[in-house]
Coordinates of C-alpha atoms in Angstrom, one line a residue:
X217 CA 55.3 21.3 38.4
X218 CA 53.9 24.5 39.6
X219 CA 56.2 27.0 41.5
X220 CA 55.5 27.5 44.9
X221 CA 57.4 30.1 47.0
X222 CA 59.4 29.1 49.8
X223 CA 59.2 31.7 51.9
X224 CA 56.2 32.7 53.8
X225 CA 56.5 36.1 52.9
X226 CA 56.0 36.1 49.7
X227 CA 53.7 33.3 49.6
X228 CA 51.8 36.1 52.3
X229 CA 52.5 38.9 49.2
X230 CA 51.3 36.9 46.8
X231 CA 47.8 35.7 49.1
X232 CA 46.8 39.8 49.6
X233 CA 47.7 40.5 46.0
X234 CA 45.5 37.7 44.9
X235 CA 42.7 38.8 47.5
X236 CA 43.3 42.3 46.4
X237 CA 42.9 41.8 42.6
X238 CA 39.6 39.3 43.3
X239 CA 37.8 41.7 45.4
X240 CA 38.8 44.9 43.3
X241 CA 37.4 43.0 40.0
X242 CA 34.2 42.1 41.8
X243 CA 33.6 45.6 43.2
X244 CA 34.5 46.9 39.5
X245 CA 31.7 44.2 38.3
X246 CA 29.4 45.6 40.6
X247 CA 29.9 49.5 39.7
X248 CA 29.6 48.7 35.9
X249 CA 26.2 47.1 36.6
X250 CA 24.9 49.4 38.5
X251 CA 26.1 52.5 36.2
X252 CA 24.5 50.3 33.2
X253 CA 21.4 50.0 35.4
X254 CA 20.9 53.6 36.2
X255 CA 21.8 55.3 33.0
X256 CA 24.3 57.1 34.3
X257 CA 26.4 57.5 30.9
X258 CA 24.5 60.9 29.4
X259 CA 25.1 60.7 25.7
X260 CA 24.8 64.4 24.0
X261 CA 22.0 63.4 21.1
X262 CA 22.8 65.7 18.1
X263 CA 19.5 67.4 17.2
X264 CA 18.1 67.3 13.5
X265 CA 15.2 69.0 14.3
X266 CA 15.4 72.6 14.5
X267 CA 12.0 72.7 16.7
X268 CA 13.3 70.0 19.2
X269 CA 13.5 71.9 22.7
X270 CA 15.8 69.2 24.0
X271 CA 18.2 69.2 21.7
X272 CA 21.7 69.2 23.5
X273 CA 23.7 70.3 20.2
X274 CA 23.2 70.8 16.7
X275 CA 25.7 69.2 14.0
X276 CA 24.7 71.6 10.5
X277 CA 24.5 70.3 7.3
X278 CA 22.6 67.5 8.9
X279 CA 19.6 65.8 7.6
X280 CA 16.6 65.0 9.2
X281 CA 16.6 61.4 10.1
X282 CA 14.1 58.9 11.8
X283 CA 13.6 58.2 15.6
X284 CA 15.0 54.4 15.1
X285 CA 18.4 55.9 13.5
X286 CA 18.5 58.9 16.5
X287 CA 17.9 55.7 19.3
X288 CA 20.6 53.5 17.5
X289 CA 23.2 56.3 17.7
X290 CA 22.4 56.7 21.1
X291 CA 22.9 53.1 22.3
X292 CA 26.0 53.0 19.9
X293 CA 27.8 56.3 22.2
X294 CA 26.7 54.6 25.2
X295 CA 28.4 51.4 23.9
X296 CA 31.3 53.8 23.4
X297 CA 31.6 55.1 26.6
X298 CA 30.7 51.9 28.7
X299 CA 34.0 50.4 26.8
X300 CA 36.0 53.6 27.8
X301 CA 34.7 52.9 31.3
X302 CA 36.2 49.3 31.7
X303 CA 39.5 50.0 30.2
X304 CA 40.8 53.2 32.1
X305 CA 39.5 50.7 35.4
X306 CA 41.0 48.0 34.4
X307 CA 44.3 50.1 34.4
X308 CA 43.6 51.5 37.4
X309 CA 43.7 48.2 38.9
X310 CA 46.4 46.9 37.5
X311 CA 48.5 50.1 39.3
X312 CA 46.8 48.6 42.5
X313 CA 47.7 45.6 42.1
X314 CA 51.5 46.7 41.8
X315 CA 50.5 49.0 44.5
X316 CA 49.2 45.9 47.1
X317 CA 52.1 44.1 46.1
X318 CA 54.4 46.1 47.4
X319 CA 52.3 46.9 50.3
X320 CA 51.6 43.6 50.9
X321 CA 55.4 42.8 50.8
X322 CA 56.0 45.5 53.5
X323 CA 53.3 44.3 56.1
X324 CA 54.2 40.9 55.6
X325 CA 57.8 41.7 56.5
X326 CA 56.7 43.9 59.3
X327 CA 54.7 40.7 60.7
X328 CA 56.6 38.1 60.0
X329 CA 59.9 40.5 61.8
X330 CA 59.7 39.0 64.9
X331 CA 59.2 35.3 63.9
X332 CA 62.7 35.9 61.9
X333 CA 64.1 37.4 65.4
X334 CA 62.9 34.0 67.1
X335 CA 64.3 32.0 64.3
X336 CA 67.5 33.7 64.4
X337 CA 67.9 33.4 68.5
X338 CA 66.9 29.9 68.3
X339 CA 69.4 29.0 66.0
X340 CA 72.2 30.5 67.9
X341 CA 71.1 28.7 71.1
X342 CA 73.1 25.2 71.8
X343 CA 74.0 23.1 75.1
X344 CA 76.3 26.1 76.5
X345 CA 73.9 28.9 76.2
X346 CA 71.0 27.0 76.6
X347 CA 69.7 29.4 79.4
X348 CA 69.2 32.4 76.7
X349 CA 65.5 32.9 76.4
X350 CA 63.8 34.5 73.3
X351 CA 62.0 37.2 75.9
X352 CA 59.3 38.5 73.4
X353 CA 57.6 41.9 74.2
X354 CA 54.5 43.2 72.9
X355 CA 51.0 42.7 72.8
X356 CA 49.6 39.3 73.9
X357 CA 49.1 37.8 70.4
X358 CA 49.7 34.2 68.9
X359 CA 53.9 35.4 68.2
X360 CA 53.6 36.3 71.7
X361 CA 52.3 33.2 72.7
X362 CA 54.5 31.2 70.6
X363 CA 57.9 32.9 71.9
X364 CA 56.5 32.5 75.7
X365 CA 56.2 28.4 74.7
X366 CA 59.7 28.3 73.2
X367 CA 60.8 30.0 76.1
X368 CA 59.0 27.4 78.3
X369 CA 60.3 24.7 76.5
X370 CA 63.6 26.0 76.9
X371 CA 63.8 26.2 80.5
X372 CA 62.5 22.6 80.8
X373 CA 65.4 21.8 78.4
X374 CA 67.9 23.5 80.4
X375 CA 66.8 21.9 83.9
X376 CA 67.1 18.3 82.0
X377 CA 70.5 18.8 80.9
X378 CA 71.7 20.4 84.1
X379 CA 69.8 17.2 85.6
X380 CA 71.8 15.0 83.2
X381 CA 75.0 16.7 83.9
X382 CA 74.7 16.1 87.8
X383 CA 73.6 12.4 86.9
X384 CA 77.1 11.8 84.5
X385 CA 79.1 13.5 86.9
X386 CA 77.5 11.5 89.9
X387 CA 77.5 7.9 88.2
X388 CA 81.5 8.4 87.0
X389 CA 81.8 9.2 90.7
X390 CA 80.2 6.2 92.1
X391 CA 81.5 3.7 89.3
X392 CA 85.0 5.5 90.1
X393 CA 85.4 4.8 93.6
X394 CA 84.8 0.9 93.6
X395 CA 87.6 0.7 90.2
X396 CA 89.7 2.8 92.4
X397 CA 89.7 0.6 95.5
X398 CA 89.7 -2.4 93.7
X399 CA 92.4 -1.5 91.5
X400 CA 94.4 -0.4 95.3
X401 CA 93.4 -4.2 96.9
X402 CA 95.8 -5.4 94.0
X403 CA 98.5 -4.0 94.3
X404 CA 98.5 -4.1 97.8
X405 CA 98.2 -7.8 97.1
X406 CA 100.9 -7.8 94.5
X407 CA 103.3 -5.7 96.2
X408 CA 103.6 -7.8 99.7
X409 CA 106.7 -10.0 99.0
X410 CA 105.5 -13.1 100.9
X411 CA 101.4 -13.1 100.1
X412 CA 99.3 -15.9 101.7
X413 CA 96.9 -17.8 100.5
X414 CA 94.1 -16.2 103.1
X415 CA 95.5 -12.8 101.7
X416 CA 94.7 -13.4 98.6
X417 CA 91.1 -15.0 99.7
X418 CA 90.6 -12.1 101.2
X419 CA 91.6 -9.8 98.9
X420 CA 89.3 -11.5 96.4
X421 CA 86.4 -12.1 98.3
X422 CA 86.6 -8.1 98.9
X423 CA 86.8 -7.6 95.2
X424 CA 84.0 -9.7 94.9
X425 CA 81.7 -7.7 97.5
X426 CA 82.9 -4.8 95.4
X427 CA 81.7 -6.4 92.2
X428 CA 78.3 -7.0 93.4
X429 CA 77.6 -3.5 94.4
X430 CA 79.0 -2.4 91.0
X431 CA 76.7 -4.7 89.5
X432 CA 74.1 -3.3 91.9
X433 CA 74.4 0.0 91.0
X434 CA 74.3 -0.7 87.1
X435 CA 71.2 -2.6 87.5
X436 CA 70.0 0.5 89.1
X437 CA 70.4 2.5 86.4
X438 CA 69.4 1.0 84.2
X439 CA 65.8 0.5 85.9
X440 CA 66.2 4.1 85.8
X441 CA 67.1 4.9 82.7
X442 CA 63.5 2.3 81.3
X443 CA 61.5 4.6 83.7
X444 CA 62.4 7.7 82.3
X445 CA 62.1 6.1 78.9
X446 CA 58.4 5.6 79.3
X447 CA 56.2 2.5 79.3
X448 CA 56.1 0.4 75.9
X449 CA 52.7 -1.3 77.1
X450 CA 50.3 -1.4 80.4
X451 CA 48.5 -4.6 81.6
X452 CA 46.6 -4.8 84.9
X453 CA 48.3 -4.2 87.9
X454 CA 47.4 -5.0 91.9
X455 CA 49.0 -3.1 94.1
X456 CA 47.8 -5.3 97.4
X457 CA 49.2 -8.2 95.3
X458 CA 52.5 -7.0 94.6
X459 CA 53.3 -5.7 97.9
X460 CA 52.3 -8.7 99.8
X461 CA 54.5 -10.2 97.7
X462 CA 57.5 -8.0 98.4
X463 CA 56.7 -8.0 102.5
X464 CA 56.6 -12.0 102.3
X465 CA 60.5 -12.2 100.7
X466 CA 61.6 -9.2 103.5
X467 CA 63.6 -11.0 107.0
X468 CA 62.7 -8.2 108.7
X469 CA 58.6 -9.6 108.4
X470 CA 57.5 -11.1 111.5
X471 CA 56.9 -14.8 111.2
X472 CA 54.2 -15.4 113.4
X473 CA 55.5 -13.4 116.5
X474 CA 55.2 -9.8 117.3
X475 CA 58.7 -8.9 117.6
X476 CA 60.8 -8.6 114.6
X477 CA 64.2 -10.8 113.9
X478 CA 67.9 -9.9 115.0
X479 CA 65.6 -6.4 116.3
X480 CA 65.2 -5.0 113.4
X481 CA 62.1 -2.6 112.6
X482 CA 58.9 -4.0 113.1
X483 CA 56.4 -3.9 110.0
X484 CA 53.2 -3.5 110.1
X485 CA 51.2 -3.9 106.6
X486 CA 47.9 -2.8 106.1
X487 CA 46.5 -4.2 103.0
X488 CA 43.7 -3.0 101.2
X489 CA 42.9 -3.5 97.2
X490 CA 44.0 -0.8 94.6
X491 CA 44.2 -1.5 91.4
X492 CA 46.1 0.3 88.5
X493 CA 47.8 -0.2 84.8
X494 CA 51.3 0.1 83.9
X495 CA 54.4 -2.7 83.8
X496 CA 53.9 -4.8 86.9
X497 CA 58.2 -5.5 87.4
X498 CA 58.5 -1.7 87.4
X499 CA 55.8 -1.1 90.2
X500 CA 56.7 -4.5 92.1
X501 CA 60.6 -2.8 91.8
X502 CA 59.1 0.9 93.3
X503 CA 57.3 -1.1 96.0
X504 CA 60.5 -3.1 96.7
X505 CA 62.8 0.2 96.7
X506 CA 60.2 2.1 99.0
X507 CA 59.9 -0.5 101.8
X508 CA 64.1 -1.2 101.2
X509 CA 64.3 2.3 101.8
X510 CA 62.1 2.2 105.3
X511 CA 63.9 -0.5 106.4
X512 CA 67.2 0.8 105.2
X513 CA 67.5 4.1 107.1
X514 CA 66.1 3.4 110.5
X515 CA 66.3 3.0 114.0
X516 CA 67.1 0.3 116.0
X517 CA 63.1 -1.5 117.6
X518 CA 61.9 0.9 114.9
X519 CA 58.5 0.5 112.9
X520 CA 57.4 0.3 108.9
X521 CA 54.0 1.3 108.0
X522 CA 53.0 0.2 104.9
X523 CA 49.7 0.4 103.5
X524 CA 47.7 0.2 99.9
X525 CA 44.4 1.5 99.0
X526 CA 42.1 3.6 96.6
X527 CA 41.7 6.9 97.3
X528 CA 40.2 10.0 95.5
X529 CA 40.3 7.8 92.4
X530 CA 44.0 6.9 92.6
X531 CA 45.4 3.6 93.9
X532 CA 47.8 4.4 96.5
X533 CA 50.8 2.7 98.1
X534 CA 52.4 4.5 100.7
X535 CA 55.2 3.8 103.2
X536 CA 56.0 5.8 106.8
X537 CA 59.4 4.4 108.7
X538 CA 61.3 6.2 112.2
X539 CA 64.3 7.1 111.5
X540 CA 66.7 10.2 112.0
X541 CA 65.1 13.6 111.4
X542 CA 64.6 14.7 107.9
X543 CA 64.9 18.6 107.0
X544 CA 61.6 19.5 105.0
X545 CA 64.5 21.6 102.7
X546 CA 66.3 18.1 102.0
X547 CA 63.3 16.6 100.7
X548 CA 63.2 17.0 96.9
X549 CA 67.0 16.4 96.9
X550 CA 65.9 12.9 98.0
X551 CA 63.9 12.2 95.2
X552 CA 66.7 13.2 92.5
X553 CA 69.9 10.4 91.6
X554 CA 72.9 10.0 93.9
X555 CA 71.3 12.0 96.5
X556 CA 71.2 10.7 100.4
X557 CA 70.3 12.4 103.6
X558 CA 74.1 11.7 105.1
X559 CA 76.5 12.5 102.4
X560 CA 79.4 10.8 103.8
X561 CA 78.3 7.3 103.8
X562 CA 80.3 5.3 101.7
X563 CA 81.2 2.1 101.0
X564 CA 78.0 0.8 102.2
X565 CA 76.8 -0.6 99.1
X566 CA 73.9 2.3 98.1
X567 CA 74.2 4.7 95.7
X568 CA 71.4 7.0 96.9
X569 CA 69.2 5.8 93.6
X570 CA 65.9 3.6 95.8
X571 CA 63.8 7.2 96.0
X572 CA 65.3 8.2 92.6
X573 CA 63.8 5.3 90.5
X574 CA 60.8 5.1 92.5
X575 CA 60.1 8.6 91.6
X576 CA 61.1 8.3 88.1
X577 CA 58.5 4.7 87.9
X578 CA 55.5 6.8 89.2
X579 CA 56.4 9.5 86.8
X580 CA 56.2 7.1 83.4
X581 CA 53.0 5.5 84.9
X582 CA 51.2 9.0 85.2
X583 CA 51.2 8.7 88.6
X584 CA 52.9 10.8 91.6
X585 CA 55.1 10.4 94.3
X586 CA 55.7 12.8 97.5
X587 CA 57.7 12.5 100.3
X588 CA 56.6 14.0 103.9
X589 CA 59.4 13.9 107.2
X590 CA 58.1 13.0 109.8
X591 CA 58.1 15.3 113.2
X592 CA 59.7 12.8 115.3
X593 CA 61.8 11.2 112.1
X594 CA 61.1 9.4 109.3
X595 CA 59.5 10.0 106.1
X596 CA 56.4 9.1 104.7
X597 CA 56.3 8.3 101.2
X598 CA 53.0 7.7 98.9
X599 CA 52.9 6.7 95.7
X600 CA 49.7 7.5 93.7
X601 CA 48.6 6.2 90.2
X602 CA 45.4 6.0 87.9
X603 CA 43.0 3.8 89.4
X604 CA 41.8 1.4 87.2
X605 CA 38.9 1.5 85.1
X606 CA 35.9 -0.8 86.8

């Protein structure tokens, strides 16, 4: 097997020494032809004729010989010195060659110095120092270019692991709590000397509640955690269709009057086709989560505004609720895991995750999803993705 070098370096060395030799050899070529060409070797003819004006020396004791033998000496010296020619250049470019080579070393060395640097700062850079950057300076070449896109690639590495830090942290938190009050309903059970029989339903029954949200909350992230993931296929998807199908399983959906039941907010659907690609559960599930959400965190006679469409090439789903007044600065915290506009509620059975996964669904579908407060209170979300091709 033939022996390639492993380093680039020398494989660079070896590339100029090559190119060197090839184009030293051809221009070598070219300068014997053109010397052989143009008579440039001056051979000193030895003159037998004592006569002969042109004679450039005279060898004595000579004798007179012919024109043919005079011509035949002639081309025989110029033979001579044509040899003589090639093999003090061929040694001249052999000490080139050496000479390239080690140039050739040194520049690639000198070029290939601050890829070494990058390697060598990459490799020392791990979970805890993750914020180091390579921080290239120079001219604006492709090293350049290549250290500013490590160093991009970086920073979205470090804002996805602080973003999966804060997601651990928050999840044990949440899955914490309900262990911790559940685990507190029995032994307060347990430790009552004389328990009843509607203490124990009650304690159970509680558990249960508990239970639910716990399941609740890991079916949550897990919806998350296959949006983030991506999409394994996409078939059509209507966006009318599936949200007419989430407003019809809704209570709060007025069945054929114009006030809402038990006076909760009042929803008024406008319905218009838009059609898009992607995994129809997931959007149905983004839908569901956004007009939850509107409902959810409201006011009491308050009203839900939900409306589908094409627009600008995008098929859009948005949804605008009343509700308490939102901070524009609070906004994007929404949209991340475990995140709700009034901290202290607990115990209520949401874990802050409806905005969360919707965000993360219109994400894997190539799509958008941006969040607006309201002046009065409220938000308005809109979810946009590809329109389908007609």
């Amino acid at each position: 097997m033939r022996k390639v070098p492993r380093t680039v370096r020398m494989r660079l060395t070896l590339l100029y020494g090559t190119l060197f030799t090839v184009s030293g050899a051809v221009l070598l070529a070219i300068t014997f032809l053109l010397v052989q060409r143009n008579a440039v070797f001056k051979v000193r003819v030895p003159c037998f004729d004592k006569a002969a004006e042109d004679c450039a020396f005279r060898l004595p004791g000579t004798p007179l010989e012919s024109a043919d033998s005079v011509r035949a000496w002639r081309e025989q010296q110029t033979q001579t010195q044509a040899q003589e020619f090639l093999v003090q250049a061929g040694i001249a470019l052999a000490i080139m060659l050496v000479v390239s080579l080690l140039l050739g070393w040194f520049v690639a060395g000198r070029v290939l110095r601050p890829l070494r640097t990058m390697t060598t700062t990459v490799q020392h850079i791990s979970a805890r120092n993750v914020h180091e950057r390579l921080a290239l300076t120079g001219p604006r070449d492709e090293l350049k270019d290549l250290a500013d896109t490590v160093d991009g690639l970086l920073g979205r590495l470090e804002t996805a692991l602080d973003a999966q830090k804060r997601f651990v942290a928050n999840a044990a938190h949440e899955l914490r709590t309900p262990l911790t009050l559940e685990r507190a309903l029995l032994e307060e059970t347990l430790t009552e000397r004389r328990p009843t029989l509607e203490a124990f339903r009650a304690t159970f029954e509680r558990i249960l509640t508990i239970s639910d949200q716990q399941g609740s909350l890991l079916e949550s992230l897990l919806t998350l955690a296959i949006s983030e993931r991506g999409l394994d296929g996409r078939a059509p998807v209507d966006l009318a269709a599936l949200t007419e199908q989430v407003l019809a399983t809704r209570p709060e959906t007025p069945a054929g009057g114009p006030e809402p039941p038990a006076g909760g907010p009042r929803l008024y659907p406008r319905i218009a086709p838009a059609a898009t690609a992607g995994d129809p559960a997931l959007v149905e599930r983004l839908v569901a989560n956004l007009v939850d959400n509107a409902i959810r965190y409201n006011v009491p006679g308050g009203s839900v505004d939900v409306a589908t469409g094409t627009r600008d090439g995008q098929a859009v789903v948005s949804v605008s609720n009343t509700g308490p007044v939102v901070p524009p600065e609070q906004v994007a915290r929404l949209l991340e895991p475990f995140q709700r506009l009034d901290r202290s509620a607990r115990g209520d059975g949401h874990h802050g995750l409806g905005l969360s996964i919707a965000h993360a669904i219109a994400i894997a579908h190539g799509g958008t999803l941006s969040a607006v407060p309201r002046q009065d209170g409220g938000l308005v979300v809109q979810a946009a993705f590809p329109a389908a091709d007609s």
